[in-house]
C-alpha positions as MATLAB code, in Angstrom:
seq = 'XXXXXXXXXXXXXXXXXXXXXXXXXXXXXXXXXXXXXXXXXXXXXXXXXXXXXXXXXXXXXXXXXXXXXXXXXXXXXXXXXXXXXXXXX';
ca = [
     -19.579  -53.861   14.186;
     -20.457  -50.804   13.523;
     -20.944  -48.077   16.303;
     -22.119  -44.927   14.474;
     -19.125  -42.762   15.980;
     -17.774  -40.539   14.110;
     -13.944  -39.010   14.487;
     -13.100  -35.772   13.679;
      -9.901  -34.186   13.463;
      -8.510  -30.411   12.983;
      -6.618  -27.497   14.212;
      -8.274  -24.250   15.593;
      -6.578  -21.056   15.407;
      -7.642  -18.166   17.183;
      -7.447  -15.078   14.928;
      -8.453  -12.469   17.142;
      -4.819  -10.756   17.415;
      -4.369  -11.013   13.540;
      -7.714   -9.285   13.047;
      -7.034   -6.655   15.430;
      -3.650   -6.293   13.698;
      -5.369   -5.948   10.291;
      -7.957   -3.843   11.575;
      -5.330   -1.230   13.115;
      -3.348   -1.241    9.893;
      -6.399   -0.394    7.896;
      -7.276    2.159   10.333;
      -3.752    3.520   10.630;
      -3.876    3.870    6.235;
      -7.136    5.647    6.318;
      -5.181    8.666    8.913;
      -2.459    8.368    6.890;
      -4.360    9.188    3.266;
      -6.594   11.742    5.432;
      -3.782   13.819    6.681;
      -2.306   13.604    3.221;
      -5.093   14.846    1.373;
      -5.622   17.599    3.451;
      -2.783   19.717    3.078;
      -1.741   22.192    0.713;
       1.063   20.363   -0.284;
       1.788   17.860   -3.200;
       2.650   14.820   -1.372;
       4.531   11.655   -3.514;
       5.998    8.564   -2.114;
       8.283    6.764   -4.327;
       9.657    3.126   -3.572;
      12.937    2.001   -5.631;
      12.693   -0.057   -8.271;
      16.139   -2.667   -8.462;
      17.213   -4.193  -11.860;
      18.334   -7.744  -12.079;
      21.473   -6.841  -11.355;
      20.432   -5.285   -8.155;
      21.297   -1.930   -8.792;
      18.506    1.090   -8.884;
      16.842    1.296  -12.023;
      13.896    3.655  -11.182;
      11.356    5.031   -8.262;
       7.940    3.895   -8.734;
       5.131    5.914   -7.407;
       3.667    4.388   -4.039;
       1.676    7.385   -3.166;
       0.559   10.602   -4.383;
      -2.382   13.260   -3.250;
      -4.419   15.197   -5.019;
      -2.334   18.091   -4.968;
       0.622   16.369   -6.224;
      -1.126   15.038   -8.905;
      -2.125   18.968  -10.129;
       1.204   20.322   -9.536;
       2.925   17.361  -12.156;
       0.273   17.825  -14.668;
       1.925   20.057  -16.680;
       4.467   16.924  -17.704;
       1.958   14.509  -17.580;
       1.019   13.467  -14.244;
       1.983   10.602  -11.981;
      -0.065    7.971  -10.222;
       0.677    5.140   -8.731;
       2.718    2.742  -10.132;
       4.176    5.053  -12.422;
       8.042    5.002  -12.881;
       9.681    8.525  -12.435;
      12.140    7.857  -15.049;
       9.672    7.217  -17.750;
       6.858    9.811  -16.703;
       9.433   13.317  -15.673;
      11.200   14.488  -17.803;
];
């Protein structure tokens, strides 16, 4: 016979210390492209960029600031995601 109960079954995970985590992170990136866009200075972060065989190919362009965007201009800028090798001469 039928009683009219229904199961239900799941998992609950509590998020709160991942959000905080991703909150502070975004926070932390905001200061970080603040402070860099403030100065005077041209600022560029480069990350490597491996070949197959594992050895360094190029630098890619993580990060740049205004500034360092006018001070290349003159051999055709960089932005992100830009390889160095291909963009400098």
């Amino acid at each position: 016979e039928d009683s009219g109960a229904v199961l239900l079954q799941g998992i609950l995970t509590d998020v709160t210390r991942d959000r905080a985590t991703r909150d502070a992170l975004r926070q932390t990136q905001a200061r970080f492209h603040e402070a860099i866009e403030a100065g005077f200075d041209g600022f560029v972060l480069l990350e490597p960029v491996w070949n197959a065989s594992g050895d360094l190919a190029d630098m890619a362009v993580a990060e740049i600031n205004r500034r360092g965007v006018e001070m290349l201009a003159p051999t055709g800028g960089l932005k992100p995601g830009h390889l160095v090798r291909k963009n400098l001469p």
